[in-house]
Coordinates of C-alpha atoms in Angstrom, one line a residue:
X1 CA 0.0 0.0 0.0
X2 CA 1.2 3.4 -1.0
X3 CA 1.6 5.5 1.6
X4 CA 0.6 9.7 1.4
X5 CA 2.4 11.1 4.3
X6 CA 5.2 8.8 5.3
X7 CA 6.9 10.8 7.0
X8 CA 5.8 11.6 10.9
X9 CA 2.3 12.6 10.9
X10 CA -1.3 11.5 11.6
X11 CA -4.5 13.3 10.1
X12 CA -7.3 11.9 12.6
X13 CA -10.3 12.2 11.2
X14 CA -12.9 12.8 13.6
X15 CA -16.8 13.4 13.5
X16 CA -18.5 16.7 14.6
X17 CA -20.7 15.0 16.5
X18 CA -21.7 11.2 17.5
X19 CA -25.5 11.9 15.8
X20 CA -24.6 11.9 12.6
X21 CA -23.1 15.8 12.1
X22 CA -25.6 17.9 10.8
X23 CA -23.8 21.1 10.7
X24 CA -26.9 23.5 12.0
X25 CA -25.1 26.0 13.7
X26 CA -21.9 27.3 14.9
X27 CA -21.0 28.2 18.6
X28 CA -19.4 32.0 18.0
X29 CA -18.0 34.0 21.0
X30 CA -19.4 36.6 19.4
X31 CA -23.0 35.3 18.7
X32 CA -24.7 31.9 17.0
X33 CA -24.1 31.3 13.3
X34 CA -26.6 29.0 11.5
X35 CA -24.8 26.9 9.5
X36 CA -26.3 24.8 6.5
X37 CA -25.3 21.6 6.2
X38 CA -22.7 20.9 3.4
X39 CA -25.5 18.4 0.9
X40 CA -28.7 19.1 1.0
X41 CA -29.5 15.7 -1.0
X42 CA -27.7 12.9 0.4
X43 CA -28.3 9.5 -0.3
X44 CA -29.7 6.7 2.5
X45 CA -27.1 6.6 5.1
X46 CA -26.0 5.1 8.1
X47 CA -24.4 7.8 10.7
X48 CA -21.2 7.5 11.6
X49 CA -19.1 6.8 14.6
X50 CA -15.9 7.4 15.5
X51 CA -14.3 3.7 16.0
X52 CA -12.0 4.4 18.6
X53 CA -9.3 2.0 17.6
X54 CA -6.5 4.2 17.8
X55 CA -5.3 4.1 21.1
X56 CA -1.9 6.0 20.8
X57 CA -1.0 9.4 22.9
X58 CA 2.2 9.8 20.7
X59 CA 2.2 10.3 17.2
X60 CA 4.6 7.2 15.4
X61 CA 3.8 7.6 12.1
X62 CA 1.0 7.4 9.1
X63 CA -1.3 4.2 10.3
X64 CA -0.9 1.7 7.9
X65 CA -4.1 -0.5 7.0
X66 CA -4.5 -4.0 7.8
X67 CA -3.8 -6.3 5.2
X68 CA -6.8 -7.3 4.3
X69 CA -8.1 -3.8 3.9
X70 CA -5.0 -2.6 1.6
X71 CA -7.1 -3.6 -1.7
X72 CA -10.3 -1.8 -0.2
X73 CA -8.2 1.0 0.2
X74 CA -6.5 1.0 -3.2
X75 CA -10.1 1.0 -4.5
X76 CA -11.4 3.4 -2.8
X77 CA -8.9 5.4 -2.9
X78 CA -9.1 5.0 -7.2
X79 CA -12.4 5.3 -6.7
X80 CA -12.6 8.9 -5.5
X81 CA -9.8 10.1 -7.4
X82 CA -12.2 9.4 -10.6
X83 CA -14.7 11.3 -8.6
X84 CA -17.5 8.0 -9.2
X85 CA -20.8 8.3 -6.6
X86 CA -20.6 4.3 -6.4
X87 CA -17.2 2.1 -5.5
X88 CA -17.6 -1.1 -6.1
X89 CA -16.7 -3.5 -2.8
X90 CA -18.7 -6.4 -3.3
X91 CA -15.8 -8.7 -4.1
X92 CA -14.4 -8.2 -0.5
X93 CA -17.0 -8.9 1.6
X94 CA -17.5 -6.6 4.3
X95 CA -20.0 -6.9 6.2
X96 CA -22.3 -3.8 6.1
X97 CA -22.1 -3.4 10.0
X98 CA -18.1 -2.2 9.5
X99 CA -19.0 -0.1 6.9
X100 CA -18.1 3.3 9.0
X101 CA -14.8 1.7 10.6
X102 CA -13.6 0.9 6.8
X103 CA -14.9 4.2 5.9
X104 CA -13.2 6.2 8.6
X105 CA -9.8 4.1 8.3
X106 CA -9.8 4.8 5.0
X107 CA -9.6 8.7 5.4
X108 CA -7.5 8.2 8.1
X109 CA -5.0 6.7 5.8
X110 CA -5.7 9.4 3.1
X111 CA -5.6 12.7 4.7
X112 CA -4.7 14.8 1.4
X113 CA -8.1 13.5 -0.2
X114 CA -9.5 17.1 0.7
X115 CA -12.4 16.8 -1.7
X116 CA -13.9 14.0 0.5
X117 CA -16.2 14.8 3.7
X118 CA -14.7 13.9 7.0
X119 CA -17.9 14.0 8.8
X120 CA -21.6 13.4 8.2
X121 CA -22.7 10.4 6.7
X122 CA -21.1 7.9 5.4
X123 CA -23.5 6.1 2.3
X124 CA -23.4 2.8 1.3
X125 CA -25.6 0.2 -0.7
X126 CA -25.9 -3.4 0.4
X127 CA -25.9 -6.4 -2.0
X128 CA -29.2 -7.7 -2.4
X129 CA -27.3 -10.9 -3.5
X130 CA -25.9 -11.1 -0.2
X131 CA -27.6 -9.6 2.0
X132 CA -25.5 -8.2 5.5
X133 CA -22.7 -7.4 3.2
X134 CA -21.7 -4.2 0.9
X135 CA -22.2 -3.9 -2.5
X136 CA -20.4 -0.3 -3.2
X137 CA -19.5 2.6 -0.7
X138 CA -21.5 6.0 -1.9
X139 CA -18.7 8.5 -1.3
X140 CA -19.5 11.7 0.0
X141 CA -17.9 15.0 -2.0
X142 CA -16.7 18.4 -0.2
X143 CA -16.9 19.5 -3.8
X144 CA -18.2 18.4 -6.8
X145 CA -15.7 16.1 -8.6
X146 CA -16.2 17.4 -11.9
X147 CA -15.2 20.7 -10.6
X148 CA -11.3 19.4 -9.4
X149 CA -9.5 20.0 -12.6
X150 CA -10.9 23.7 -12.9
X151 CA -10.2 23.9 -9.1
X152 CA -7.0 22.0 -8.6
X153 CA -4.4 24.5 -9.7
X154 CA -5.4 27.0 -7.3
X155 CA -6.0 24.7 -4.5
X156 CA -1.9 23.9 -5.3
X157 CA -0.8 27.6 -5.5
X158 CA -2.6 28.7 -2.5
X159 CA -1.0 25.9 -0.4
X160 CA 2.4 26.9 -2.1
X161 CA 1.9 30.8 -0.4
X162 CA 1.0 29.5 2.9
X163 CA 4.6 27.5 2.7
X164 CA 6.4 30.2 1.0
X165 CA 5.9 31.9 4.6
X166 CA 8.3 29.4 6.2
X167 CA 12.1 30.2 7.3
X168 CA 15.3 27.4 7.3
X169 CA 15.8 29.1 11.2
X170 CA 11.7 28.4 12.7
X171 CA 11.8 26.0 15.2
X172 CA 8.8 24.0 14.3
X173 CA 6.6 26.1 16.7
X174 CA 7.1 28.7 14.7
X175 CA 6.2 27.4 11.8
X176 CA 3.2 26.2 13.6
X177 CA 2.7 30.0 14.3
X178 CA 3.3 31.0 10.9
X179 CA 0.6 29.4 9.3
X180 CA -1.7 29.7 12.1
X181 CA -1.2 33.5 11.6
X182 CA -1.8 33.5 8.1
X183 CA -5.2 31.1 8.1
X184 CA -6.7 33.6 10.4
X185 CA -5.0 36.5 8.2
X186 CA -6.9 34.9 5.3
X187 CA -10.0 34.1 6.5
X188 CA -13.4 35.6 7.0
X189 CA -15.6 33.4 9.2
X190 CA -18.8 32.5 6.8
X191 CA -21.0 29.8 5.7
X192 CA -22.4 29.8 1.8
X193 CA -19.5 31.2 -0.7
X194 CA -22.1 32.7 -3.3
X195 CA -19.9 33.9 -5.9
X196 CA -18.0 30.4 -6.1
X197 CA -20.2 28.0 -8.2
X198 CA -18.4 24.8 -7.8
X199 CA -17.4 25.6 -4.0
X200 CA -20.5 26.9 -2.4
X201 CA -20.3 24.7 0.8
X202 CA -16.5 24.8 0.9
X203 CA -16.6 26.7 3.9
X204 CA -17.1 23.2 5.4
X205 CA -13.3 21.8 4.0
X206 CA -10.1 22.5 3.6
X207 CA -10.8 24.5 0.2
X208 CA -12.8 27.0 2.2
X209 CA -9.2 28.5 3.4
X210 CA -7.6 27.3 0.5
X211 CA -9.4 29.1 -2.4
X212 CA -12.7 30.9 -1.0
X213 CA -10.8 32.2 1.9
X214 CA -14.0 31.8 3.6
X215 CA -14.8 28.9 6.0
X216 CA -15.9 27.6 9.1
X217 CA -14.7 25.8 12.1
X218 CA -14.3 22.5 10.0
X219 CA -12.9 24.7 7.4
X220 CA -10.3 26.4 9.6
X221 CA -9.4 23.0 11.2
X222 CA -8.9 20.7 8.5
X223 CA -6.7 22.9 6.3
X224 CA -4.6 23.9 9.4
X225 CA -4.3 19.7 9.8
X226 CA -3.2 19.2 6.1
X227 CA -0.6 22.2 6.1
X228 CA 1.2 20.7 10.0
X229 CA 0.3 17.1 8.8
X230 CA 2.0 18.0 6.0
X231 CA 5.1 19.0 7.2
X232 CA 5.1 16.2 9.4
X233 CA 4.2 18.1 12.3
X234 CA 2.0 15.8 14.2
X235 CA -2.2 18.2 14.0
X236 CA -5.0 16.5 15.4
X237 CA -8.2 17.5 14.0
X238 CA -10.9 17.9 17.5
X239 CA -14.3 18.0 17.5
X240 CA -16.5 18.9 20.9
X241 CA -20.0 20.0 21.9
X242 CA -21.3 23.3 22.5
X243 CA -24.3 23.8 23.7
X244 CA -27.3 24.7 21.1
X245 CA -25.4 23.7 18.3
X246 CA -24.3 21.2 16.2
X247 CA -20.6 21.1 17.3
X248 CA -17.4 22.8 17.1
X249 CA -13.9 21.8 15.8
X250 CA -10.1 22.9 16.5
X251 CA -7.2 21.4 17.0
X252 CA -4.1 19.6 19.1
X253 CA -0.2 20.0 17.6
X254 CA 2.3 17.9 19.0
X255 CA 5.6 19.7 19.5
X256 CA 8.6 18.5 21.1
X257 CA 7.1 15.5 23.3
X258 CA 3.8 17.5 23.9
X259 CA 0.5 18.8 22.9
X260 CA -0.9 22.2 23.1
X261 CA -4.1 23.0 21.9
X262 CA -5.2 25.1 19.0
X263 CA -8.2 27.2 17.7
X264 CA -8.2 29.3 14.7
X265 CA -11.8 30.1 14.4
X266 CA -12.0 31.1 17.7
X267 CA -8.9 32.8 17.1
X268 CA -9.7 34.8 14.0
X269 CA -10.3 38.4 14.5
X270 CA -12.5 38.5 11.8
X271 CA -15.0 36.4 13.7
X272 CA -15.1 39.3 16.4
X273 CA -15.3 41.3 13.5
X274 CA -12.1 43.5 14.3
X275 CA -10.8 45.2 11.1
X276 CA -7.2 45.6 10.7
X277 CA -6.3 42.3 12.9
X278 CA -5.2 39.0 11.8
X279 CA -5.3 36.6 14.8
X280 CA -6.0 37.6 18.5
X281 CA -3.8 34.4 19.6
X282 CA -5.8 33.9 22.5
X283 CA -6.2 30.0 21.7
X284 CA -3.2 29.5 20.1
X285 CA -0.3 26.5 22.0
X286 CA -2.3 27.0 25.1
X287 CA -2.0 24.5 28.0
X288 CA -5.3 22.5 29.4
X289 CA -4.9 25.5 32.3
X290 CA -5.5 28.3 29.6
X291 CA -7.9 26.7 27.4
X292 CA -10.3 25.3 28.8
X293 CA -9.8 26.6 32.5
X294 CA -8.7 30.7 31.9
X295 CA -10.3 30.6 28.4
X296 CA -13.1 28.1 29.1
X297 CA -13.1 26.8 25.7
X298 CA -15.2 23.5 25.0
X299 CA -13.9 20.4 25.9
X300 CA -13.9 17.8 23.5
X301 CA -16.2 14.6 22.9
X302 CA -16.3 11.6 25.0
X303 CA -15.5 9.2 22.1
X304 CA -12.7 10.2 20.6
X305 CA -9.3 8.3 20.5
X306 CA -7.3 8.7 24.0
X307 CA -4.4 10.9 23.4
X308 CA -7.2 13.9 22.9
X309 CA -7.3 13.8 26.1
X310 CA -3.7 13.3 27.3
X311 CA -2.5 16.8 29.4
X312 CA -1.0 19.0 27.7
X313 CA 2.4 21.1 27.8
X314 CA 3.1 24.6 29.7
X315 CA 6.2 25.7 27.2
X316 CA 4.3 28.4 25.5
X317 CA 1.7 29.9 28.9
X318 CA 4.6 32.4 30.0
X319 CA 3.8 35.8 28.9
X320 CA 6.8 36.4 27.5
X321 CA 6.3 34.0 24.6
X322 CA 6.0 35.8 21.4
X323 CA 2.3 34.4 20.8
X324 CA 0.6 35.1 24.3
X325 CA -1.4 38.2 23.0
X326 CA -3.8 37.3 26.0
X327 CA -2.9 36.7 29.8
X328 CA -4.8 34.4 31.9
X329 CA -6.7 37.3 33.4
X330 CA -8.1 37.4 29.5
X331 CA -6.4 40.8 29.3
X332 CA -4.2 41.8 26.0
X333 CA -0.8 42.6 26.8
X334 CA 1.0 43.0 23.2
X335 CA 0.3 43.3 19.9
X336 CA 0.4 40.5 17.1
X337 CA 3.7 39.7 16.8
X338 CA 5.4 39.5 12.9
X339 CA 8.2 37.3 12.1
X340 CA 11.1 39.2 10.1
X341 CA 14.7 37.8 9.7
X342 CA 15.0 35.2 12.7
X343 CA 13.4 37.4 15.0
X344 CA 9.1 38.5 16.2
X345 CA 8.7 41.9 16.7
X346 CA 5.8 43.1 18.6
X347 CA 4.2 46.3 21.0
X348 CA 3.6 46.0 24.5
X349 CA 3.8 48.3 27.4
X350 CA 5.6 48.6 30.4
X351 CA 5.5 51.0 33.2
X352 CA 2.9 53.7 31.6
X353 CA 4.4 53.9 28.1
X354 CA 4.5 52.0 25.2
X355 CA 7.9 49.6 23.6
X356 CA 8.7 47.9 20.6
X357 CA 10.7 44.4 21.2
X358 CA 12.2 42.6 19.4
X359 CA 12.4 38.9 20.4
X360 CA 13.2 35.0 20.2
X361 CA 10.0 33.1 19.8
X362 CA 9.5 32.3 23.8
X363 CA 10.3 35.8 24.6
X364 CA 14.1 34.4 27.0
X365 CA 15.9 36.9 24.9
X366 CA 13.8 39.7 24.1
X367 CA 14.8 43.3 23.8
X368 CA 13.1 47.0 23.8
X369 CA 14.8 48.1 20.4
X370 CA 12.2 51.4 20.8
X371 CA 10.8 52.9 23.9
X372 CA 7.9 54.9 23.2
X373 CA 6.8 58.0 24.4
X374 CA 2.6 56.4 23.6
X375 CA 0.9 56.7 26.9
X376 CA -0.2 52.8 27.3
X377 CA -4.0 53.8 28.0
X378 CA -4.5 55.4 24.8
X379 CA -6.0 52.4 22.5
X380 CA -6.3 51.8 19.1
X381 CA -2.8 53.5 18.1
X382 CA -0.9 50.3 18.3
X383 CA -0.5 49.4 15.1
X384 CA 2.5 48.0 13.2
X385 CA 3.2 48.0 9.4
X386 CA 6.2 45.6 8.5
X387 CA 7.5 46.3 5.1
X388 CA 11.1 44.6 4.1
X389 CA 13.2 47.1 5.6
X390 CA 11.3 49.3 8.1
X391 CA 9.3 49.2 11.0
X392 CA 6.4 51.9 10.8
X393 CA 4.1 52.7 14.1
X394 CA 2.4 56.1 15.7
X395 CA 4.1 58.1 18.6
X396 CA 3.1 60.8 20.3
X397 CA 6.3 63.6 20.4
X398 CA 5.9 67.0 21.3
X399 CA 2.1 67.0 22.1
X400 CA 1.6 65.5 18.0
X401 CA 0.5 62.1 17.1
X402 CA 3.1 60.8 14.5
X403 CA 3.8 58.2 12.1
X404 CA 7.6 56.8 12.8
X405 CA 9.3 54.4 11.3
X406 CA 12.7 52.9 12.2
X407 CA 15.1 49.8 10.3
X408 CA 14.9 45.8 12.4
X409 CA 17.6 46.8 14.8
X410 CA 15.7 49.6 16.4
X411 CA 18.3 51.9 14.5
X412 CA 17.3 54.8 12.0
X413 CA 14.8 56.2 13.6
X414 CA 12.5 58.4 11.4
X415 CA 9.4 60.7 11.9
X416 CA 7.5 60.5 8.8
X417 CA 4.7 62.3 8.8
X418 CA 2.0 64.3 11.6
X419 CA -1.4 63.1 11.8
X420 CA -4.6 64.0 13.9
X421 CA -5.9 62.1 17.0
X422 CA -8.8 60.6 14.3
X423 CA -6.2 59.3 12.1
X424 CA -4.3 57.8 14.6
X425 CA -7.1 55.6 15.6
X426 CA -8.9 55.0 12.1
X427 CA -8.2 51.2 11.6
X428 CA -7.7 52.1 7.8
X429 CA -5.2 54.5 8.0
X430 CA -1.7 53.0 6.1
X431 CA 1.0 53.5 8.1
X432 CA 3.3 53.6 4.7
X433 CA 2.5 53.6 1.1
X434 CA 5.3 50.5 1.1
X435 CA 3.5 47.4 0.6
X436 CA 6.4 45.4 0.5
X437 CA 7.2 42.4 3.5
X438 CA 9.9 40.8 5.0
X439 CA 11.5 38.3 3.0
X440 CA 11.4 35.0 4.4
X441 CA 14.0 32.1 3.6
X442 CA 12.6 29.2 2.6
X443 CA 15.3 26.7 1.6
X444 CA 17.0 23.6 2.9
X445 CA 15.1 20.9 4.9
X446 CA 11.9 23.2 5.3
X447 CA 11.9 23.4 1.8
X448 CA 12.6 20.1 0.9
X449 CA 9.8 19.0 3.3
X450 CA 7.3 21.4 1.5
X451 CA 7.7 20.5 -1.8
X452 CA 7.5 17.0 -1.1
X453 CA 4.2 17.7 0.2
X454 CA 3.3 19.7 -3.0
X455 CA 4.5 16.6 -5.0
X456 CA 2.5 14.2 -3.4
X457 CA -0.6 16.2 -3.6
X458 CA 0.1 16.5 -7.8
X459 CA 0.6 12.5 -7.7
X460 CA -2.5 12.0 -5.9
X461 CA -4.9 14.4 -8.2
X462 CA -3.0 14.7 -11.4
X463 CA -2.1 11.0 -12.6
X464 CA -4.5 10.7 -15.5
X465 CA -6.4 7.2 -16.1
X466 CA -3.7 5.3 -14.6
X467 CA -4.0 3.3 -11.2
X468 CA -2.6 5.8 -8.4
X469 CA -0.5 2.6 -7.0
X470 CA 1.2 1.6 -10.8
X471 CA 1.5 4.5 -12.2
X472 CA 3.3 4.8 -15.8
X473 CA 3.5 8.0 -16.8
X474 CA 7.4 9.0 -17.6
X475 CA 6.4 12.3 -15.5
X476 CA 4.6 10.6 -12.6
X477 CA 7.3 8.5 -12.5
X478 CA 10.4 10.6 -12.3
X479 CA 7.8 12.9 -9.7
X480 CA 7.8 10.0 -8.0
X481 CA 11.5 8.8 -7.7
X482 CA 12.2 11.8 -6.0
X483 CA 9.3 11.8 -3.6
X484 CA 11.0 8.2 -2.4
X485 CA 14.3 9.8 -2.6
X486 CA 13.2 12.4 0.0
X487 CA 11.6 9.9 1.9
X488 CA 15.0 7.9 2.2
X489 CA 16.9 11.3 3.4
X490 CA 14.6 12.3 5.9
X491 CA 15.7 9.2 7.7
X492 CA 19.0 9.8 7.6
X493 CA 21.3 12.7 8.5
X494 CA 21.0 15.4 5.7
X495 CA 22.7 18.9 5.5
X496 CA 20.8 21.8 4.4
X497 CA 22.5 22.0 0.8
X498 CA 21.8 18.7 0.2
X499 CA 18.5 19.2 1.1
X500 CA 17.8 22.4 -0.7
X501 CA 19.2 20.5 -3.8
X502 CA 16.5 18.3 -4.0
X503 CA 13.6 20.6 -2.9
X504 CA 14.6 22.2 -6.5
X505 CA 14.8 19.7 -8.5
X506 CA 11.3 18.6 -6.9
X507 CA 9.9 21.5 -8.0
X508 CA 11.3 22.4 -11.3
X509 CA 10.0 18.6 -12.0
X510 CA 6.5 19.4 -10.5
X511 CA 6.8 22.5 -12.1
X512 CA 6.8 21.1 -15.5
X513 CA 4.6 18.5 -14.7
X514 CA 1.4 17.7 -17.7
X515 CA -0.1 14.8 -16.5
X516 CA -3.6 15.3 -16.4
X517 CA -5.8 15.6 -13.4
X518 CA -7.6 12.0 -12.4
X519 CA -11.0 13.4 -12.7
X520 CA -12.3 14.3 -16.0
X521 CA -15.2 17.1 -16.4

């Protein structure tokens, strides 16, 4: 059996709710969103439950099938990728009462199939020939299959940007934090995407981020799993109750020997609808204590596999950490922090004025590179705007609100231009007419490990009528060679040239790359 994601990762699939997961309604902190569920015309179906087979609290690697499912799989699996509404599964004889535990192993195994639901349903037809056993699985779509090759490209660029973020120095906590920053950067909290035809439920998968840039809690969770997962950063995808609604979702990263929890809906300022603000990073690598005690966040369902519910780790509570925005008091004490040549710069205040720091990520060796002269009760004139070689933020000098700007090192200090009070706090107001950013480095074993990822996803949807497990295309092939190749190295010791030797090849190969995508209009 192939394997997607060899490398160390799990995508655990849960299910919003043990009923069956009809996505109603949304628990918001700021109010209740209805939600409509993602098909309106499903066939019969059995609900689903979560099996609870996995038992692990630490992450060892992709879970391989049992043997006797790896040809249930490989159909499946073919199956989807030609985007049919029956697959055939009579000749294996399953009897129809483990038709959700094949189901749900299945997309366990297969966490880059984003065009499948993870929840809901699960549809199947029995054979009449024998009855108690499974004639063909109906698979359930997050999009129309028809749709992929016209969707497809985009869904590859976008997930390109989101890595093109990353830096050779982040410690993989940062580039948890990186991406986490730019999901709720890209995001607006929604439902319905009217003015996408094909992806009108989106919201409710991982293309909702992806390509609509509009999605809800299963939307926000499930791409942030695919991106970590990805990488081979160990993301759990959660699911828990709230009450008078359907469910929520969120998720647990695994960094270093623990897990911290994560949400990005909740963590969105656009769900608090708060122009000019990416994240709040309230929720973000919080320890049981913070989320659920300090930030009294749902807890999770009852029936989901046991390492959910091992505690968590306290790295990241400290206040000096780069990403506690929030105190456990629920009180802000800096500004979202921005990544810029090794270092997170953000605001915060200390003794009755305002600073700008510059710091590591858990805040041990941080430094005031600009001490303000911004009473710290004045709100709203916080702001930062990071271009690729300045800092720009508001001061108050000689009775004046002004807009200042200064290099990385705290050094060049310029005042640019006077502006009224109203200005100051108008949430529009550009700080510089610069709309460039810092420039990230994304090479070596970060980059490697990214464009492996991007490979496998083009194998997966972009292999033309072959089988996905024998495939002959000359371009598949070679695509493929190197995806193994990488796959051998990142067992081994590898140096960062070697490394970033490969990434490029990779993707001038993908790059070039004219198989055909598996579905057909």
């Amino acid at each position: 059996m192939k394997r997607l994601i060899p490398i160390v990762m799990t995508l655990c699939v849960y299910l919003l709710s043990v009923s069956g997961c009809k996505r109603e309604k949304l628990e918001k902190p700021v109010q209740e969103i209805s939600v409509v569920p993602a098909d309106s015309t499903e066939t019969t179906e059995t609900p689903t439950e979560e099996s609870g087979e996995e038992n692990e609290n630490v992450p060892d690697g992709t879970e391989e099938p049992a043997a006797e499912e790896t040809d249930i799989f490989r159909a499946l699996t073919n199956g989807v990728l030609r985007g049919e509404k029956e697959v055939l599964v009579k000749d294996f004889r399953i009897p129809a009462a483990k038709a959700d535990s094949v189901y749900n192993a299945f997309l366990r195994s297969h966490p880059l199939l984003f065009h499948l639901k993870v929840g809901g349903n699960i549809g199947y037809r029995e054979d009449l020939k024998n009855p108690g056993y499974l004639a063909a699985f109906l698979p359930q779509y997050a999009v129309s299959p028809a749709a992929l090759p016209e969707i497809y490209p985009g869904l590859e660029e976008s997930v390109e940007n989101f890595y093109a973020l990353l830096d050779h120095r982040m410690s993989q906590a940062e580039i948890a934090y990186t991406l986490y920053q730019k999901v709720c950067n890209e995001v607006v909290y929604g439902e319905r995407n009217e003015d996408f035809s094909n992806l009108a439920y989106a919201s409710f998968s991982a293309l909702g981020v992806f390509l609509t840039h509009k999605a809800v809690c299963q939307g926000y969770s499930l791409s942030y799993s695919l991106l970590m997962n990805g990488l081979g950063i160990p993301t759990d995808y959660v699911t828990g109750a709230i009450p008078g609604s359907s469910g929520h979702a969120w998720n647990r990263i695994y960094l270093d020997g623990n897990w911290y929890h994560a949400d990005a809906t909740f963590d969105d300022a656009s769900t608090y609808k708060m122009p000019g603000m990416g994240s709040i990073n309230k929720y973000f690598l919080c320890s049981d204590d913070l989320f659920y005690s300090a930030f009294a966040h749902p807890k999770p369902h009852l029936n989901l596999p046991e390492r959910i519910y091992v505690p968590s780790g306290n790295k990241f509570d400290s206040e000096k950490c780069v990403v506690r925005r929030y105190n456990a008091k629920g009180e802000a004490i800096k500004t979202e922090t921005r990544y810029a040549d090794g270092y997170w710069y953000y605001q915060t205040a200390r003794d009755g004025k305002k600073q700008i720091l510059k710091s590591d990520f858990c805040g041990q060796q941080a430094q005031v590179i600009r001490q303000l002269q911004m009473p710290s009760v004045i709100e709203d004139v916080d702001r930062m705007q990071y271009t690729r070689n300045r800092i720009y933020f508001i001061d108050y000098l000689n009775g004046n609100y002004v807009i200042c700007s200064m290099d990385y090192d705290g050094n060049d200090f310029r005042q640019e231009k006077k502006i009224s009070y109203i200005d100051a706090v108008t949430p529009q107001l550009k700080l510089s007419q610069d709309d460039s950013s810092p420039v990230p480095v994304c090479k070596g074993m970060i980059a490697l490990k990214a464009e492996t990822m991007l490979a496998r996803l083009r194998l997966l949807y972009c292999h033309g009528d072959d089988d996905y497990f024998e495939l002959s295309q000359p371009q598949a092939k070679e695509l493929e060679a190197l995806v193994k190749k990488a796959d051998e190295l990142f067992e081994k010791p590898m140096d960062e040239a070697q490394a970033d030797g490969l990434a490029k090849e990779m993707r001038a190969k993908r790059k070039a790359y004219s198989v055909p995508c598996s579905v057909r209009p």
